[in-house]
Short mmCIF file of C-alpha atoms and ligand atoms in Angstrom, two decimals:
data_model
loop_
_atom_site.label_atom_id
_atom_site.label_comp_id
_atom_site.label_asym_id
_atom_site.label_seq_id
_atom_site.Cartn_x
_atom_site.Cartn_y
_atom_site.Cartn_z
CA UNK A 1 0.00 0.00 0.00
CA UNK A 2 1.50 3.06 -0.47
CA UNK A 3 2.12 5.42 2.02
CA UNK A 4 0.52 8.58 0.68
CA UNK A 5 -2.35 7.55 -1.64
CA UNK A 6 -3.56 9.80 -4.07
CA UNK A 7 -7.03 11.39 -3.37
CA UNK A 8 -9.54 10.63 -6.25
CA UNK A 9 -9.74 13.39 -8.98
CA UNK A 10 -12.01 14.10 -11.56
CA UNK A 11 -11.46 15.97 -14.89
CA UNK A 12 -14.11 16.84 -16.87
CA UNK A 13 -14.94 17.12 -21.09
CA UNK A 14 -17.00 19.70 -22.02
CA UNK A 15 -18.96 18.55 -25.03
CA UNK A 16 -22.41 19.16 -24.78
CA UNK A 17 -24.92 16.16 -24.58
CA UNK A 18 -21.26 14.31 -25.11
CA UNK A 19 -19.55 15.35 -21.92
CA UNK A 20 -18.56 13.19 -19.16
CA UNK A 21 -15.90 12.92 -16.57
CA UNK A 22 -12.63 10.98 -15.94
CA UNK A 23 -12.06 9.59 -12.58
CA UNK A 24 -8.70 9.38 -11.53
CA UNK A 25 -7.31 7.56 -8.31
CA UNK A 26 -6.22 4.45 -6.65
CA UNK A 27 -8.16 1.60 -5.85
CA UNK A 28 -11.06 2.50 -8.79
CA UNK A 29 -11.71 -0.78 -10.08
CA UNK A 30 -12.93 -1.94 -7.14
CA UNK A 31 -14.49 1.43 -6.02
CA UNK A 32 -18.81 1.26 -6.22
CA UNK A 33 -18.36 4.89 -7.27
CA UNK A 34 -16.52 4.16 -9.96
CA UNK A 35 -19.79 2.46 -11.61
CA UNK A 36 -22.55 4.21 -10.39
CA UNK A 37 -24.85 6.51 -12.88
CA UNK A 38 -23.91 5.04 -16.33
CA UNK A 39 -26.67 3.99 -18.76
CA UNK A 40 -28.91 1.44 -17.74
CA UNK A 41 -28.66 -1.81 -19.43
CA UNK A 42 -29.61 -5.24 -19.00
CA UNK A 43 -25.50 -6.48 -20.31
CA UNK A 44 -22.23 -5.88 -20.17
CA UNK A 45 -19.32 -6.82 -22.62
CA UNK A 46 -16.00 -6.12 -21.05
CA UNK A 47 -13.93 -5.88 -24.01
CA UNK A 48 -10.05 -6.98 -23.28
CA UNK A 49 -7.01 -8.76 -24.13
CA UNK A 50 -5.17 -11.99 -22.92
CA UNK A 51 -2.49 -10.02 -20.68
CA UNK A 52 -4.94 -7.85 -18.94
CA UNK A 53 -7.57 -9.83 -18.62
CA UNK A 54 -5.67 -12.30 -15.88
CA UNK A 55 -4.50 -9.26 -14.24
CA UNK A 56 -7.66 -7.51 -13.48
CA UNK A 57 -11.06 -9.01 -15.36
CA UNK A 58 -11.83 -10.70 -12.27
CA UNK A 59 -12.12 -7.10 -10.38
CA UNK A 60 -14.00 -5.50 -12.67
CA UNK A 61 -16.41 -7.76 -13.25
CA UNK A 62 -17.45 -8.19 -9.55
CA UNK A 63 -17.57 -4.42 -9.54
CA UNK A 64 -19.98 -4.22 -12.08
CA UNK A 65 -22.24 -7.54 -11.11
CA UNK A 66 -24.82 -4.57 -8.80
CA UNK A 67 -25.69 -3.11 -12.42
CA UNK A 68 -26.11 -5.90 -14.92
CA UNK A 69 -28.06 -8.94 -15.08
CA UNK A 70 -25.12 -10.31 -17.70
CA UNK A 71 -21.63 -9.82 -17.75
CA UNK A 72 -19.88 -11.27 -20.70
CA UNK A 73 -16.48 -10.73 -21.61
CA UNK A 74 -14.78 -11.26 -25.03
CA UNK A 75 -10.95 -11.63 -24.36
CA UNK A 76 -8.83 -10.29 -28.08
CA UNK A 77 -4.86 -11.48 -28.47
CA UNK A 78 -2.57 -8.92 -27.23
CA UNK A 79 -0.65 -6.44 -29.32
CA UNK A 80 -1.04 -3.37 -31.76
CA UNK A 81 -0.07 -5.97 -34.69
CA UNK A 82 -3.97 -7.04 -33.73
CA UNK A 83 -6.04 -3.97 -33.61
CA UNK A 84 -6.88 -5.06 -37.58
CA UNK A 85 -10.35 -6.20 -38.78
CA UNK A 86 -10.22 -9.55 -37.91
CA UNK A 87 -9.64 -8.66 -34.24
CA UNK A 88 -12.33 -5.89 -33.87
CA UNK A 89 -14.39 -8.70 -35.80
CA UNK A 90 -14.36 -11.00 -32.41
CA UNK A 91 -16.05 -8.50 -30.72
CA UNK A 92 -19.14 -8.03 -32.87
CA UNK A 93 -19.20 -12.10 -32.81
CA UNK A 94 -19.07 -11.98 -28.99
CA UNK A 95 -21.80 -9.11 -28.78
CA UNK A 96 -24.03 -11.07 -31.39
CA UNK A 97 -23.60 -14.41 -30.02
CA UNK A 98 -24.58 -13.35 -26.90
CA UNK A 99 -27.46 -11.42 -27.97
CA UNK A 100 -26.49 -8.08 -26.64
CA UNK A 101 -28.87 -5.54 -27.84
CA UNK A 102 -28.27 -2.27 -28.92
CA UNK A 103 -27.92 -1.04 -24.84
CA UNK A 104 -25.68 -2.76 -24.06
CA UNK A 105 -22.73 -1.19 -22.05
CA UNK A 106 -19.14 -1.64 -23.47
CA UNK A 107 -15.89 -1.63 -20.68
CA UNK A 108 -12.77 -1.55 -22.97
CA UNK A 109 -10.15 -2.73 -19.95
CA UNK A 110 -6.68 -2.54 -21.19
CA UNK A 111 -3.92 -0.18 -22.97
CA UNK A 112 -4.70 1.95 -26.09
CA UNK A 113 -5.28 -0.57 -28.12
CA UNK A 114 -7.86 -2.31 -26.87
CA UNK A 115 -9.70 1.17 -25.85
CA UNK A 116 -9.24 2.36 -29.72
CA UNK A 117 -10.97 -1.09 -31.18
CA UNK A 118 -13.60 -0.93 -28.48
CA UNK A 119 -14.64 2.27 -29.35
CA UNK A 120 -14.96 1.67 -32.59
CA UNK A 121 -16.86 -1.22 -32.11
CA UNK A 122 -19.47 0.73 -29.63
CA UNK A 123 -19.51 3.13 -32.70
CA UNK A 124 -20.66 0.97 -35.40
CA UNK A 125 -22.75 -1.89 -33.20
CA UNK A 126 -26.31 -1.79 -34.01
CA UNK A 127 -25.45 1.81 -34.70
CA UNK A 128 -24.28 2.79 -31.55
CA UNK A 129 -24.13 1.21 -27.96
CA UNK A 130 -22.27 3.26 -24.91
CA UNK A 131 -19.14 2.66 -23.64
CA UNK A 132 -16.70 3.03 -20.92
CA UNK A 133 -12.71 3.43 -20.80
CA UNK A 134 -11.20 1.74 -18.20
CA UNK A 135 -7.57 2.23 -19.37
CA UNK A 136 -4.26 -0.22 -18.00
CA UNK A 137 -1.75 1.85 -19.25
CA UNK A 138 0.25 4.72 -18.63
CA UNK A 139 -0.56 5.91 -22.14
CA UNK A 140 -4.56 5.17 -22.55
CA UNK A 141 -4.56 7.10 -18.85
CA UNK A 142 -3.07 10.12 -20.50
CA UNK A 143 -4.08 10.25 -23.78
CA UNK A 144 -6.33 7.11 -25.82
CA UNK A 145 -8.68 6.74 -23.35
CA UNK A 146 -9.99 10.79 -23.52
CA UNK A 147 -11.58 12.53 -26.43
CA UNK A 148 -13.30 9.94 -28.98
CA UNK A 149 -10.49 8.89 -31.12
CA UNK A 150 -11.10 4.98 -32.08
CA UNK A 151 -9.67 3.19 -34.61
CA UNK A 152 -8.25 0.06 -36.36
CA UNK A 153 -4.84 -0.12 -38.63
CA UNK A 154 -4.40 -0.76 -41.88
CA UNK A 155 -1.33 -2.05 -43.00
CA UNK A 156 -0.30 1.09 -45.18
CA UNK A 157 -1.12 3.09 -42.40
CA UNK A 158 -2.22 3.73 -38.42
CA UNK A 159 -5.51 4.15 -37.41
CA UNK A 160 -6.91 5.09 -40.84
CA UNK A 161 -10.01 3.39 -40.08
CA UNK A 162 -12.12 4.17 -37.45
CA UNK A 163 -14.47 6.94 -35.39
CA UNK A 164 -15.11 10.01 -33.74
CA UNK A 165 -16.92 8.23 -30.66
CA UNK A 166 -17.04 9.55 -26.95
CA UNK A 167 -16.85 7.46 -23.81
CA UNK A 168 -19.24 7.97 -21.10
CA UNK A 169 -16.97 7.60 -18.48
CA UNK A 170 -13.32 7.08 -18.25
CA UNK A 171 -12.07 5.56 -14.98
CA UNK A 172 -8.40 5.65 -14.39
CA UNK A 173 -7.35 3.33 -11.66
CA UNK A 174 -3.66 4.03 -11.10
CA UNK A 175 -3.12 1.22 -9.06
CA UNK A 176 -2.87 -0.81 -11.96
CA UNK A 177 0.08 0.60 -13.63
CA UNK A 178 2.32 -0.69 -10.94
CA UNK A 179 1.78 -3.96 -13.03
CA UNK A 180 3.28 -2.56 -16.09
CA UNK A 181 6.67 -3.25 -18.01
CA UNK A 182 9.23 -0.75 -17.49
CA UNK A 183 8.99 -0.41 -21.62
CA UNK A 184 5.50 0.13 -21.34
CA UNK A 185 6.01 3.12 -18.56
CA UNK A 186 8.58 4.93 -20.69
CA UNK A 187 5.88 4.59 -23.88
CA UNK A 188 3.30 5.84 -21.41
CA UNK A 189 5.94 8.72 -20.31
CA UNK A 190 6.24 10.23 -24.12
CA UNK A 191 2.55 10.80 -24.32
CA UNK A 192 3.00 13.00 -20.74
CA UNK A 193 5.90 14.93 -22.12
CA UNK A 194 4.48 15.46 -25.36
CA UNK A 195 1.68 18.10 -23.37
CA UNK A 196 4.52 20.38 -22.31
CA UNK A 197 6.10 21.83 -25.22
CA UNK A 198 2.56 21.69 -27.24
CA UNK A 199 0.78 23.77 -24.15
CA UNK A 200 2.45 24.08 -20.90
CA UNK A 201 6.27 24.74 -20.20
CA UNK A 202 5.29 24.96 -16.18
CA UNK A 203 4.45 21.11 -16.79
CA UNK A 204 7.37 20.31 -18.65
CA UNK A 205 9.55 21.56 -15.79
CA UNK A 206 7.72 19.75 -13.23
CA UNK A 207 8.40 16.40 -15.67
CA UNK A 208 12.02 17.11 -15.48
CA UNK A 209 11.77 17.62 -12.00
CA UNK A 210 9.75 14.50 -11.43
CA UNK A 211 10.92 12.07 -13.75
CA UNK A 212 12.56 9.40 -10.95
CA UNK A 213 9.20 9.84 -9.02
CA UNK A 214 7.40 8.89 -12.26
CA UNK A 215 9.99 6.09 -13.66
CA UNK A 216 9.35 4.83 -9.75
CA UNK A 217 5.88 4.26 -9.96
CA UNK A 218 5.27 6.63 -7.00
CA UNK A 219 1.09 7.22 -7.11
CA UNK A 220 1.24 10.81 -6.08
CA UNK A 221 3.20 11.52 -9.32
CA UNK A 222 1.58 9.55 -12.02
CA UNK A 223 -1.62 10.91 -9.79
CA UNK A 224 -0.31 14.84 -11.20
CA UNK A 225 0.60 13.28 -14.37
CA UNK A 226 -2.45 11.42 -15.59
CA UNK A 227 -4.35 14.71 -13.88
CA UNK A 228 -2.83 17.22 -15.64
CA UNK A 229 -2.27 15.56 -18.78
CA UNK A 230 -6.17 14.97 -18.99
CA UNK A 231 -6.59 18.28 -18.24
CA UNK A 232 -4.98 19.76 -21.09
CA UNK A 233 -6.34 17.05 -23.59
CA UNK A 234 -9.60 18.10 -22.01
CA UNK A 235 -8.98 21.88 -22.70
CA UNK A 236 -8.17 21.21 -26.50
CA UNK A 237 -10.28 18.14 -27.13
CA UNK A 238 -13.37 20.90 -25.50
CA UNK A 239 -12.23 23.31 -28.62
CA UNK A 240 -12.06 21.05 -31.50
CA UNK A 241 -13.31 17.48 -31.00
CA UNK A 242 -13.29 16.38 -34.42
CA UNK A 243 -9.50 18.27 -35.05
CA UNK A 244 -10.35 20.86 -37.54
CA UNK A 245 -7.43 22.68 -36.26
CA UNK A 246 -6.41 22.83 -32.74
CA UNK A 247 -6.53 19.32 -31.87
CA UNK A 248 -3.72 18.58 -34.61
CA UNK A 249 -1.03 19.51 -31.64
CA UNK A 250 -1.78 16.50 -30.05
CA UNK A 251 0.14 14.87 -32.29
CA UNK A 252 3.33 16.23 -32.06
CA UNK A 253 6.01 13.78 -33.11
CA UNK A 254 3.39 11.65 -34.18
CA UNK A 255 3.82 12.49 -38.00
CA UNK A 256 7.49 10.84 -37.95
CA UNK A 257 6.26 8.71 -35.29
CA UNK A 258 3.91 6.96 -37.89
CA UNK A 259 5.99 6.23 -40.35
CA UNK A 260 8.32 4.51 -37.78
CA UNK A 261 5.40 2.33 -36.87
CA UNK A 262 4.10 1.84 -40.13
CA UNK A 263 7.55 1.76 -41.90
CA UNK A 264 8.97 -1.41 -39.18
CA UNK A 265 5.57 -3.03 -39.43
CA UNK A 266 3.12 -2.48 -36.21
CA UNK A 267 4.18 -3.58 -32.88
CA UNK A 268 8.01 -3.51 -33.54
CA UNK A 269 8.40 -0.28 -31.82
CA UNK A 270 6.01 0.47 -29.33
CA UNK A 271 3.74 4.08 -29.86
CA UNK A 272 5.10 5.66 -27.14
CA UNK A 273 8.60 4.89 -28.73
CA UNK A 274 7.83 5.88 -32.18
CA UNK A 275 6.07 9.24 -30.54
CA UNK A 276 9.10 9.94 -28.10
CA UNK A 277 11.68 9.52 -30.98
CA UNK A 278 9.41 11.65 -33.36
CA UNK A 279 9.29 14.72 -31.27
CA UNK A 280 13.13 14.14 -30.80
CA UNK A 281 12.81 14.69 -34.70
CA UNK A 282 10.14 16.88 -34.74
CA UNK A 283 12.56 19.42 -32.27
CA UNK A 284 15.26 19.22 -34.49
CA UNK A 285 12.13 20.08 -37.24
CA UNK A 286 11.04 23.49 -35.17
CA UNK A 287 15.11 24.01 -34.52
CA UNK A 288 15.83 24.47 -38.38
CA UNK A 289 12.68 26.65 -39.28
CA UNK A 290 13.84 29.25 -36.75
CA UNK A 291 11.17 28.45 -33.73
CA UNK A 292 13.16 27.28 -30.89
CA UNK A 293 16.88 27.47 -30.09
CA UNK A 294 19.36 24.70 -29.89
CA UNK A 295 19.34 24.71 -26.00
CA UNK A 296 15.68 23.56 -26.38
CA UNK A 297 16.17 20.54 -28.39
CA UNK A 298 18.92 19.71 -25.81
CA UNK A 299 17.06 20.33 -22.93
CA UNK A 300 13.78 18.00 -24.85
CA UNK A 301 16.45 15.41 -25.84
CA UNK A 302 17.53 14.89 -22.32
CA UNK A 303 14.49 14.54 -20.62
CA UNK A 304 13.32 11.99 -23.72
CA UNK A 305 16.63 9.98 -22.59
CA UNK A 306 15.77 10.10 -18.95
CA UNK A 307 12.38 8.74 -19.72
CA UNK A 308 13.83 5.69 -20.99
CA UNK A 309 12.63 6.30 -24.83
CA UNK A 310 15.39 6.30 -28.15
CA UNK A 311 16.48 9.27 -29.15
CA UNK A 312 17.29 8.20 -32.63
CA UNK A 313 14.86 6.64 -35.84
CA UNK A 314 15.49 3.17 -37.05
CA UNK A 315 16.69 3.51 -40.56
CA UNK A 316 13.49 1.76 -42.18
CA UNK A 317 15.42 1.70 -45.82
CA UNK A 318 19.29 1.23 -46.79
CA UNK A 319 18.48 2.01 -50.13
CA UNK A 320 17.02 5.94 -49.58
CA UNK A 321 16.18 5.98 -45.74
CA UNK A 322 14.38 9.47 -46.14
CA UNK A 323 12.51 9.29 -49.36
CA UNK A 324 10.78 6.05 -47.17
CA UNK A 325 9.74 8.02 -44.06
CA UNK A 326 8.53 10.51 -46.67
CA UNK A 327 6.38 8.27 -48.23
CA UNK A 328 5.31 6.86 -45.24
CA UNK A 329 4.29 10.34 -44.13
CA UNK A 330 2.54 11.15 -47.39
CA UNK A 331 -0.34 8.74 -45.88
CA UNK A 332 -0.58 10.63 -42.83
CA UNK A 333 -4.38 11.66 -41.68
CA UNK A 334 -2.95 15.55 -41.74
CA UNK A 335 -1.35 15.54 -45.35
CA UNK A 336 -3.28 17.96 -47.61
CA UNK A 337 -3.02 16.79 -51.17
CA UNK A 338 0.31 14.44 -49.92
CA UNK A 339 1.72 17.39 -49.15
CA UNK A 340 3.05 16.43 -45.42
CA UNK A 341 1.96 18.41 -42.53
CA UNK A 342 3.99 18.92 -39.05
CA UNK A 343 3.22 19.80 -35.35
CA UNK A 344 6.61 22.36 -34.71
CA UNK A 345 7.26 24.05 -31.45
CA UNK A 346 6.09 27.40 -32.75
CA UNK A 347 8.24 28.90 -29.67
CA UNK A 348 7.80 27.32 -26.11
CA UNK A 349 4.71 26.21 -24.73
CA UNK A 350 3.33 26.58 -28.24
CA UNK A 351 2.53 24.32 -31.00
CA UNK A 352 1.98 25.19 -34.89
CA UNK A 353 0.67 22.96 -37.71
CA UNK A 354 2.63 23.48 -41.19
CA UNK A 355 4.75 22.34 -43.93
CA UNK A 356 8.21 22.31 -44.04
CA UNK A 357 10.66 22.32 -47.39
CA UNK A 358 11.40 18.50 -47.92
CA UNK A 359 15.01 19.36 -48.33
CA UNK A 360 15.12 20.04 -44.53
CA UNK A 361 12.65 17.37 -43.60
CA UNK A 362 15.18 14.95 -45.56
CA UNK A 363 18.48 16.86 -43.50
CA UNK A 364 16.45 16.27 -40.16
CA UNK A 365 15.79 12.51 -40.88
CA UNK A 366 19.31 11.72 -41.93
CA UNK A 367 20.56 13.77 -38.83
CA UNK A 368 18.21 11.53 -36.52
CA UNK A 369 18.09 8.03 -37.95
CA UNK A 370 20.71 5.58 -36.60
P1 NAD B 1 -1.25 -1.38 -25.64
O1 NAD B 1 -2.70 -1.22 -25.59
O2 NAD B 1 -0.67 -2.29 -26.66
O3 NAD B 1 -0.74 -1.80 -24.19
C1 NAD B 1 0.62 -2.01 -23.99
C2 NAD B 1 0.93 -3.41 -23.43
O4 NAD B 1 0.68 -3.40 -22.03
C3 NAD B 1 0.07 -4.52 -23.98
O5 NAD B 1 0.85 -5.67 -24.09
C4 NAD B 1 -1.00 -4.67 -22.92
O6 NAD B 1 -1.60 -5.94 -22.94
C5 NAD B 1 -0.21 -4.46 -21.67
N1 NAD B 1 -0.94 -3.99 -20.51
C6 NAD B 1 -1.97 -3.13 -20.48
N2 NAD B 1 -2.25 -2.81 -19.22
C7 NAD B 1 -1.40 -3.50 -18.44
C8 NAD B 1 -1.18 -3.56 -17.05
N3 NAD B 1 -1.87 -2.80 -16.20
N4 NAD B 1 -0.23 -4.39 -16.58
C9 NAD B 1 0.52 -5.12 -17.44
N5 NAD B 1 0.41 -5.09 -18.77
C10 NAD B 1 -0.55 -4.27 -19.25
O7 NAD B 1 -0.51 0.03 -25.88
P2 NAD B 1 -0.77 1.49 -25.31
O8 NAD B 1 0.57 2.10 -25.25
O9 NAD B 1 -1.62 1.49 -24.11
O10 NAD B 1 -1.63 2.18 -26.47
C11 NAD B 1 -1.09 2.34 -27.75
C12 NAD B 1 -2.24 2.45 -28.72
O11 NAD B 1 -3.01 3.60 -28.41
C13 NAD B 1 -1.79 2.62 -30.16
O12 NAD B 1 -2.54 1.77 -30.98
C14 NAD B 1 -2.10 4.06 -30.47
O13 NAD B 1 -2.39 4.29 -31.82
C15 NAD B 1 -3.29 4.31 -29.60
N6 NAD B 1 -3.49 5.72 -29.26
C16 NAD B 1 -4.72 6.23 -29.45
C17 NAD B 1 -4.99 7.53 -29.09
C18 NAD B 1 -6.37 8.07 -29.22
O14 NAD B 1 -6.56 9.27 -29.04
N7 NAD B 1 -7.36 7.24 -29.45
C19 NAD B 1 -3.97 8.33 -28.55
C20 NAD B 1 -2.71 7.77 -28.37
C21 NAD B 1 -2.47 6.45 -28.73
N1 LIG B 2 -3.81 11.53 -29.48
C1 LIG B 2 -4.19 12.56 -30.35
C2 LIG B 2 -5.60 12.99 -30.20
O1 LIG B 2 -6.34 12.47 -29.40
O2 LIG B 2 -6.02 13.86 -30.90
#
């Protein structure tokens, strides 16, 4: 037990008929408050994978026996090189062959991945059945789990198919991290740092500062860390849900960190990995259109480094390394017309959306790639 547990926060989305809360603390799964007030339904389908659901089904299901008359769970193989068709398809077989009808509630319990293909699946069953997020990871508890993005893979690209589609509740229990692999923490850690140079340098310092608290495990740091980090997702996702503009600055380093995915083949780097390495390269990006100095990629590097994450891109081709991130980038969901668009650090604490010449997007991937 740890010796100062965190007190249980709550950070709200403003979205209309669409808003709902996060709950944030230790000790949630098993906590009745946790599942109190959702939609009423006579099932459940607690959507997971074959990691988590040893771990912490077992919890969740007896905290959610007071509210449904059936629980069913549907239990997908681990791993992003799974969140395809064929894998989302398992859970419209469970939710048919169990006859769910078009109330019943959907618990994605796991990481990012399985919170993504659960959502879209409560998008697009019978039209449209609520779910929750009840996200494992460091990651989902900072970033998947909040503001409606769900999606599946394709294999020329991530997340290309998929759904705007809002949780009604997202219940972060941090207790469960402390079951995570270090590898998973650091992924998990890139998705924290990423919300400091896009919107708050106050919160980047208090990273730095904080990093051996948060590589620890200690609860009242991820506690500040999944808070905050919600809080700013919340403040953005508020403005533009369906990222007409604003809501592109969430994915800094993402861009680069796409084609990493994409270009190795899903699930050979992690996301957090990919996204920690692509705002390395996304820094050096701002650094040569004039934005931020050369002490601020150094400073961004070293705290990237401290979190455990590579600093430099795996060189996907021998033949003409760039011209293949370029093409993988080409494909990303922000390109207008293929031509490539990038979150820079527009100065810091400040993020921009723009194009950059693809001479110096070709110097900064040969300067970055190992
Ligand atoms: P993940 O879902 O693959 O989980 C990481 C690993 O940890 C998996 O092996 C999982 O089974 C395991 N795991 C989960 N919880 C655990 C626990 N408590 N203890 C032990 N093991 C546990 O990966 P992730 O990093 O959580 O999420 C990455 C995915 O999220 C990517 O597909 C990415 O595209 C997506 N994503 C989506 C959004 C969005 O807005 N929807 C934002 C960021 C990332
Ligand atoms: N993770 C990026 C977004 O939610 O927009």
């Amino acid at each position: 037990m740890d010796k100062h547990p965190s007190p249980i926060e709550t950070v709200a989305i403003a979205l209309g008929d669409r808003s709902y809360d996060i709950h944030i603390g230790s000790g949630l799964l098993s906590s009745p408050a946790s599942w109190t007030g959702l939609p009423k339904a006579q099932a459940a389908m607690i959507v997971t994978n074959d990691t988590v659901a040893p771990l912490y089904e077992a919890a969740l299901r007896t905290a959610l026996a007071p509210h449904y008359k059936q629980i069913h769970t549907v239990v997908l193989p681990d791993g992003e090189a799974h969140k395809d068709w064929q894998t989302l398809n398992l859970i419209f077989d469970a939710l048919l062959a169990n006859g769910c009808d078009r109330k019943t509630v959907l618990f994605a319990l796991g990481g990012g991945v399985v919170g993504d293909m659960t959502g879209f699946a409560a998008a697009s069953y019978m039209r449209g059945v609520p779910f929750v997020q009840v996200p494992t990871t460091l990651l989902s508890q900072v970033d998947s789990s909040v503001g409606g993005k769900t999606a599946i893979n394709h294999p020329l690209g991530k997340n290309m198919i998929g759904a705007f589609y809002q949780p009604v509740r997202v219940v972060c229990d941090l207790d469960t991290l402390k079951t995570l692999p270090e590898r998973e923490l650091s992924a998990g850690l890139a998705e924290v740092i990423k919300y400091g140079p896009i919107a708050d340098m106050d919160f980047l310092a208090w990273i730095e500062l904080n990093i051996g608290a948060l590589m620890a495990r200690e609860t009242p740091a991820l506690a500040h860390a999944v808070k905050r980090s919600c809080e700013i997702k919340a403040w953005v996702v508020g403005q533009d849900e369906r990222e007409s503009g604003l809501r592109a600055i969430l994915n800094f380093g993402h861009t680069f960190g796409h084609a990493i995915e994409a270009g190795l083949g899903f699930g050979v780097w992690l996301h957090g990995e990919a996204v920690g390495c692509g705002m390395v390269m996304a820094a050096e990006l701002s650094q040569r259109l004039g934005k931020v100095d050369a002490a601020f990629v150094t400073r961004f590097k070293a705290l990237i480094e401290r979190a455990g994450l590579p600093l430099r891109g795996p060189v996907l081709s021998s033949a003409d390394n760039a011209l293949d991130y370029i093409e993988h980038m080409r494909l990303d969901k922000k390109a207008v017309g293929g031509d490539i668009q990038f979150v820079v650090i527009d100065g810091p604490g400040q993020a921009a959306v723009q194009g950059a010449p693809d001479a110096t997007v070709r110097e900064v991937i040969d300067a970055c790639c190992a």
